Amino acid sequence: MRFSIYRFNPERDARPYMQEYELALDPHDRMLLDALVRLRAQDDSLAFRKSCREGVCGSDAMNINGRNGLACITRLADLKEPVTLRPLPGFPVVRDLVVDMSTFFAHYHAIRPYLVNDEPPPARERLQSPQERAALDGLYECILCGACTGFCPSWWWNPERFLGPAALLQAMRFIADSRDRATAERLEFLDDAYRLYRCRTIMNCTEVCPKHLSPSRAIEHIRRRIVSEGL
Amino acid sequence: MPQTARRARFLDLSRIRFPVGAICSIGHRVSGVALAVALPLLIALFARSLAGAEGYAEAARWLAPLPVRAALVLVVWAFAHHLLAGVRHLLMDVGAGSRLGAARASAWTANLAGLALAVLAAGALL
């Protein structure tokens, strides 16, 4: 199988370049990550992130034949050759397919991704009704891989000020949580021309989410909450 | 750790495979810019055409060359696409058609209907 992979080592290369690889696949190689691991055995200078290899950790998000996805759950049989791999668009490249996610996680931290509730805790736990728990479905499953944010044109042009789809989906996850008591502060923080309203409903985020979540719908729900709560 | 200034970013838009919604959206931007440029000229031309028989004849003369008529076809596309994609965005802003399947269908509709109207305009003007 033929591969064309983005290479850049800032300590050695003046600019990025594409390197071609030819790989004899093993019959057991099913996913793109299997091939990448095999390629690294050929060329140990090739850098990429991986961990769980089953679409849970979100480490191996990259641009695969022009679209963002996770290498570990992308079937080799579905890919056109040469398989072109590049880092997540818009992110600063640390090396090869490894990107710097500092800004991404700074935005995540900015939405306070934890329950805020100063009421005295009950003896065992803060209970939810089945309906209250169901309100979190489609929000809590995000694995923070960055595939959505790295495919969002609004974020490409304003990466410092627009929070991006992943952080906004996470924001909605805590707004929707019946145990949280900081909804008003959360909405007030988000009600900003850049943090929230740079989203133009292009929906690239929803197109590429490897967990089939809909950050664009979460953003829509935040906007509605802001309107309905009269902020 | 390498210096931030030396870090590359991959953002070559020609290498990114855009979904139909993204093409509809960038078309909305491009058509908006085209309309912002074209509308003042068209309004000036319209005003001239209303200034008596002589003004009308002069406006008709300005519109006669093929490149000008081709540009008018482009303006028709810009108007049609901007209108359709704009209505699509407004509906999605209130939650109508904002699920992925419906959003894809409406993006295809706006893209193709804009082009179809431009083809009709080309038939009439060229």
XYZ file of N, CA, C and O in Angstrom, chain A residues 37-156:
480
model
N 1.948 1.989 12.567
C 2.879 1.312 13.482
C 3.918 0.538 12.675
O 5.118 0.543 12.985
N 3.455 -0.108 11.604
C 4.367 -0.868 10.751
C 5.350 0.075 10.020
O 6.526 -0.240 9.860
N 4.825 1.255 9.616
C 5.696 2.224 8.942
C 6.777 2.732 9.894
O 7.918 2.952 9.508
N 6.395 2.902 11.154
C 7.388 3.393 12.117
C 8.463 2.339 12.372
O 9.600 2.682 12.705
N 8.104 1.089 12.199
C 9.134 0.050 12.333
C 10.149 0.172 11.187
O 11.328 -0.135 11.366
N 9.663 0.633 10.025
C 10.558 0.872 8.883
C 11.384 2.135 9.075
O 12.541 2.205 8.701
N 10.727 3.174 9.616
C 11.345 4.497 9.715
C 11.042 5.040 11.100
O 9.960 5.599 11.335
N 11.988 4.878 12.022
C 11.676 5.253 13.408
C 11.731 6.764 13.646
O 11.536 7.217 14.770
N 11.970 7.539 12.582
C 11.921 9.000 12.754
C 10.494 9.526 12.579
O 10.229 10.699 12.847
N 9.592 8.681 12.122
C 8.206 9.119 11.878
C 7.473 9.281 13.213
O 7.419 8.352 14.014
N 6.911 10.493 13.422
C 6.268 10.780 14.715
C 4.751 10.884 14.570
O 4.259 11.582 13.689
N 4.040 10.171 15.429
C 2.584 10.304 15.545
C 2.197 9.860 16.940
O 2.957 9.166 17.617
N 0.983 10.291 17.363
C 0.518 9.893 18.701
C -0.426 8.713 18.584
O -1.175 8.587 17.625
N -0.393 7.878 19.589
C -1.367 6.792 19.672
C -1.413 6.328 21.126
O -0.479 6.581 21.888
N -2.513 5.656 21.473
C -2.556 5.055 22.800
C -3.503 3.862 22.809
O -3.075 2.729 22.669
N -4.810 4.115 22.890
C -5.726 3.003 23.154
C -5.941 2.099 21.950
O -6.376 0.978 22.073
N -5.728 2.622 20.765
C -5.946 1.995 19.467
C -7.366 1.437 19.254
O -7.575 0.521 18.491
N -8.361 2.098 19.921
C -9.738 1.673 19.684
C -10.731 2.832 19.775
O -11.868 2.639 20.193
N -10.287 4.037 19.397
C -11.213 5.163 19.298
C -11.719 5.691 20.616
O -12.812 6.242 20.679
N -10.947 5.544 21.676
C -11.393 6.007 22.985
C -10.510 7.136 23.518
O -10.996 8.101 24.106
N -9.203 7.050 23.265
C -8.312 8.043 23.867
C -8.230 9.328 23.056
O -7.926 10.389 23.594
N -8.485 9.255 21.758
C -8.458 10.463 20.925
C -7.060 10.955 20.591
O -6.878 12.110 20.206
N -6.052 10.101 20.718
C -4.674 10.555 20.490
C -4.315 10.689 19.011
O -3.501 11.523 18.659
N -4.884 9.815 18.172
C -4.351 9.715 16.805
C -5.242 10.395 15.770
O -5.391 9.910 14.651
N -5.804 11.551 16.147
C -6.568 12.329 15.162
C -5.598 12.953 14.177
O -4.535 13.461 14.572
N -5.942 12.882 12.906
C -5.088 13.448 11.856
C -5.932 13.676 10.617
O -7.104 13.279 10.565
N -5.340 14.320 9.636
C -6.041 14.558 8.378
C -5.728 13.407 7.426
O -4.590 13.229 7.013
N -6.749 12.627 7.114
C -6.596 11.388 6.334
C -7.259 11.592 4.980
O -8.477 11.758 4.918
N -6.474 11.608 3.937
C -7.009 11.862 2.585
C -7.917 13.085 2.561
O -8.986 13.072 1.948
N -7.500 14.141 3.268
C -8.222 15.410 3.194
C -9.303 15.624 4.227
O -9.868 16.713 4.295
N -9.615 14.593 5.022
C -10.636 14.748 6.074
C -10.065 14.298 7.413
O -9.280 13.351 7.446
N -10.506 14.945 8.479
C -9.991 14.571 9.794
C -10.654 13.291 10.295
O -11.839 13.060 10.046
N -9.873 12.490 10.988
C -10.410 11.263 11.568
C -9.382 10.647 12.491
O -8.275 11.176 12.667
N -9.773 9.527 13.102
C -8.859 8.795 13.977
C -8.231 7.645 13.192
O -8.961 6.843 12.581
N -6.908 7.540 13.228
C -6.224 6.482 12.469
C -6.657 5.097 12.949
O -6.762 4.164 12.161
N -6.947 4.970 14.261
C -7.205 3.637 14.816
C -8.556 3.060 14.432
O -8.764 1.852 14.541
N -9.499 3.925 14.005
C -10.811 3.382 13.621
C -11.112 3.670 12.145
O -12.266 3.603 11.715
N -10.069 3.988 11.378
C -10.226 4.195 9.936
C -9.744 2.936 9.233
O -8.569 2.568 9.342
N -10.666 2.282 8.518
C -10.326 1.013 7.882
C -9.434 1.237 6.671
O -9.724 2.080 5.816
N -8.354 0.483 6.581
C -7.451 0.582 5.429
C -8.199 0.289 4.132
O -7.939 0.905 3.098
N -9.150 -0.653 4.189
C -9.875 -1.054 2.980
C -10.694 0.095 2.396
O -11.036 0.074 1.214
N -10.998 1.112 3.220
C -11.836 2.225 2.746
C -11.013 3.368 2.168
O -11.584 4.374 1.728
N -9.682 3.250 2.207
C -8.838 4.392 1.836
C -8.325 4.281 0.409
O -7.888 3.217 -0.024
N -8.372 5.417 -0.291
C -7.815 5.472 -1.645
C -6.318 5.705 -1.557
O -5.843 6.444 -0.705
N -5.577 5.085 -2.466
C -4.117 5.248 -2.485
C -3.713 6.355 -3.448
O -4.381 6.551 -4.452
N -2.593 6.998 -3.189
C -1.812 6.906 -1.969
C -2.562 7.526 -0.791
O -3.187 8.567 -0.950
N -2.467 6.874 0.341
C -3.110 7.389 1.543
C -2.298 8.604 2.009
O -1.122 8.482 2.334
N -2.956 9.756 1.980
C -2.247 10.996 2.313
C -2.563 11.388 3.748
O -3.733 11.579 4.094
N -1.522 11.485 4.545
C -1.696 11.803 5.964
C -1.011 13.123 6.283
O 0.163 13.322 5.959
N -1.783 14.007 6.899
C -1.235 15.288 7.332
C -1.699 15.545 8.758
O -2.679 14.928 9.217
N -1.032 16.473 9.473
C -1.483 16.767 10.842
C -2.830 17.487 10.815
O -3.282 17.954 9.762
N -3.480 17.591 11.968
C -4.761 18.291 12.058
C -4.586 19.714 11.542
O -3.690 20.437 12.009
N -5.415 20.143 10.602
C -5.268 21.488 10.033
C -5.387 22.576 11.099
O -6.211 22.476 12.013
N -4.556 23.603 10.942
C -4.650 24.777 11.810
C -3.873 24.683 13.102
O -3.599 25.694 13.736
N -3.521 23.479 13.525
C -2.764 23.313 14.777
C -1.271 23.499 14.493
O -0.789 23.028 13.456
N -0.524 24.127 15.405
C 0.935 24.200 15.217
C 1.520 22.786 15.264
O 1.136 21.984 16.108
N 2.429 22.499 14.339
C 3.000 21.155 14.260
C 4.217 21.064 15.185
O 5.126 21.884 15.106
N 4.197 20.089 16.061
C 5.357 19.822 16.908
C 6.374 19.039 16.070
O 7.538 19.415 15.965
N 5.873 17.984 15.446
C 6.708 17.185 14.552
C 5.819 16.215 13.771
O 4.920 15.599 14.367
N 6.046 16.116 12.475
C 5.288 15.208 11.602
C 3.765 15.317 11.852
O 3.184 16.355 11.605
N 3.166 14.252 12.377
C 1.714 14.239 12.573
C 1.322 14.643 13.999
O 0.138 14.599 14.353
N 2.302 15.042 14.785
C 2.038 15.430 16.180
C 1.839 16.939 16.244
O 2.693 17.696 15.788
N 0.689 17.345 16.789
C 0.403 18.780 16.864
C 0.368 19.263 18.315
O 0.168 18.477 19.245
N 0.567 20.575 18.453
C 0.523 21.213 19.765
C -0.939 21.539 20.086
O -1.572 22.343 19.397
N -1.466 20.920 21.137
C -2.877 21.106 21.482
C -3.053 22.028 22.688
O -4.102 22.021 23.335
N -2.024 22.846 22.984
C -2.099 23.717 24.174
C -3.290 24.662 24.105
O -4.040 24.803 25.084
N -3.491 25.318 22.959
C -4.597 26.272 22.836
C -5.934 25.542 22.933
O -6.868 26.026 23.581
N -5.988 24.374 22.298
C -7.198 23.549 22.334
C -7.579 23.243 23.784
O -8.735 23.415 24.194
N -6.607 22.824 24.587
C -6.924 22.479 25.975
C -7.109 23.716 26.846
O -7.838 23.663 27.845
N -6.496 24.835 26.465
C -6.748 26.083 27.200
C -8.217 26.478 27.031
O -8.870 26.901 27.989
N -8.742 26.303 25.814
C -10.159 26.603 25.591
C -11.041 25.628 26.377
O -12.083 26.013 26.918
N -10.618 24.387 26.423
C -11.371 23.379 27.184
C -11.420 23.764 28.667
O -12.480 23.760 29.296
N -10.281 24.140 29.204
C -10.252 24.534 30.618
C -11.081 25.793 30.864
O -11.684 25.957 31.922
N -11.127 26.678 29.847
C -11.838 27.952 30.016
C -13.337 27.751 30.236
O -13.981 28.585 30.885
N -13.892 26.657 29.723
C -15.343 26.462 29.901
C -15.660 25.779 31.240
O -16.799 25.458 31.519
N -14.661 25.596 32.088
C -14.801 24.946 33.402
C -15.469 23.571 33.250
O -16.645 23.386 33.528
N -14.662 22.601 32.768
C -15.235 21.281 32.448
C -15.389 20.396 33.690
O -14.813 19.310 33.775
N -16.153 20.900 34.628
C -16.404 20.147 35.868
C -17.686 20.709 36.477
O -18.101 21.828 36.153
N -18.317 19.913 37.341
C -19.550 20.372 37.982
C -19.227 21.478 38.973
O -18.281 21.374 39.761
N -20.024 22.544 38.928
C -19.920 23.612 39.912
C -21.197 23.554 40.744
O -22.295 23.762 40.216
N -21.036 23.221 42.000
C -22.200 23.084 42.878
C -21.720 23.221 44.317
O -21.032 22.343 44.845
N -22.046 24.377 44.895
C -21.589 24.651 46.269
C -22.575 24.185 47.330
O -22.341 24.390 48.519
N -23.678 23.594 46.904
C -24.643 23.105 47.894
C -24.025 21.935 48.663
O -23.215 21.182 48.101
N -24.408 21.781 49.927
C -23.819 20.676 50.712
C -24.085 19.338 50.024
O -25.238 19.071 49.637
N -23.070 18.522 49.847
C -23.287 17.256 49.140
C -24.145 16.309 49.970
O -24.049 16.282 51.198
N -25.000 15.540 49.307
C -25.779 14.534 50.035
C -24.870 13.428 50.562
O -23.690 13.366 50.190
N -25.423 12.561 51.387
C -24.613 11.526 52.042
C -23.906 10.636 51.028
O -22.729 10.291 51.198
N -24.590 10.275 49.939
C -23.979 9.338 48.992
C -23.580 10.008 47.678
O -22.424 10.017 47.313
N -24.572 10.529 46.946
C -24.252 11.120 45.651
C -25.366 12.049 45.215
O -26.470 11.984 45.743
N -25.052 12.904 44.232
C -26.078 13.807 43.680
C -26.830 13.022 42.610
O -26.279 12.754 41.545
N -28.057 12.689 42.906
C -28.817 11.815 41.999
C -29.410 12.603 40.838
O -29.666 13.798 40.935
N -29.617 11.890 39.714
C -30.320 12.445 38.571
C -31.464 11.507 38.220
O -31.356 10.282 38.402
N -32.530 12.078 37.665
C -33.597 11.231 37.125
C -33.088 10.649 35.809
O -32.128 11.183 35.215
N -33.706 9.564 35.321
C -33.288 9.030 34.009
C -33.352 10.092 32.911
O -32.504 10.128 32.023
N -34.355 10.985 32.971
C -34.474 12.032 31.952
C -33.322 13.030 32.052
O -32.775 13.476 31.042
N -32.969 13.392 33.292
C -31.853 14.333 33.477
C -30.547 13.713 32.987
O -29.717 14.382 32.357
N -30.386 12.439 33.257
C -29.178 11.755 32.779
C -29.159 11.681 31.260
O -28.124 11.862 30.614
N -30.356 11.434 30.663
C -30.431 11.297 29.208
C -30.078 12.606 28.503
O -29.630 12.593 27.351
N -30.250 13.732 29.208
C -29.934 15.029 28.594
C -28.441 15.155 28.280
O -28.029 16.011 27.497
N -27.630 14.302 28.890
C -26.176 14.360 28.645
C -25.747 13.501 27.460
O -24.602 13.608 26.999
N -26.661 12.668 26.974
C -26.309 11.799 25.844
C -25.993 12.659 24.619
O -26.677 13.639 24.328
N -24.953 12.258 23.910
C -24.527 13.034 22.742
C -23.597 14.166 23.101
O -23.144 14.902 22.224
N -23.329 14.333 24.400
C -22.432 15.406 24.850
C -21.235 14.842 25.617
O -20.096 15.230 25.391
N -21.535 13.903 26.540
C -20.468 13.420 27.434
C -19.483 12.486 26.725
O -18.380 12.245 27.212
N -19.849 11.975 25.528
C -19.009 10.959 24.869
C -17.771 11.548 24.194
O -16.932 10.803 23.687
N -17.676 12.876 24.135
C -16.544 13.518 23.437
C -15.221 13.061 24.039
O -15.047 13.044 25.256
N -14.278 12.690 23.161
C -12.981 12.181 23.627
C -11.869 13.214 23.441
O -10.693 12.897 23.605
N -12.245 14.443 23.060
C -11.282 15.545 22.936
C -10.130 15.210 21.988
O -8.975 15.504 22.276
N -10.463 14.604 20.865
C -9.408 14.261 19.902
C -9.001 15.465 19.073
O -7.900 15.498 18.516
N -9.899 16.457 18.942
C -9.575 17.659 18.172
C -9.916 17.566 16.691
O -9.667 18.515 15.946
N -10.499 16.436 16.260
C -10.827 16.297 14.829
C -11.806 17.378 14.390
O -11.677 17.939 13.301
N -12.776 17.696 15.249
C -13.792 18.700 14.876
C -13.183 20.093 14.830
O -13.339 20.822 13.851
N -12.458 20.457 15.887
C -11.882 21.797 15.958
C -10.884 22.014 14.817
O -10.842 23.081 14.224
N -10.107 20.964 14.499
C -9.136 21.061 13.407
C -9.770 21.009 12.026
O -9.051 21.022 11.023
N -11.095 20.953 11.952
C -11.768 20.956 10.641
C -12.715 22.149 10.543
O -13.530 22.218 9.630
N -12.612 23.064 11.506
C -13.555 24.178 11.590
C -12.924 25.442 11.009
O -11.985 26.001 11.599
N -13.414 25.939 9.870
C -12.844 27.155 9.280
C -12.906 28.356 10.226
O -11.985 29.178 10.247
N -13.960 28.458 11.024
C -14.058 29.593 11.947
C -12.925 29.551 12.965
O -12.384 30.594 13.350
N -12.557 28.350 13.380
C -11.455 28.220 14.345
C -10.099 28.455 13.665
O -9.194 29.023 14.269
N -9.962 28.041 12.406
C -8.684 28.259 11.713
C -8.312 29.744 11.714
O -7.156 30.087 11.868
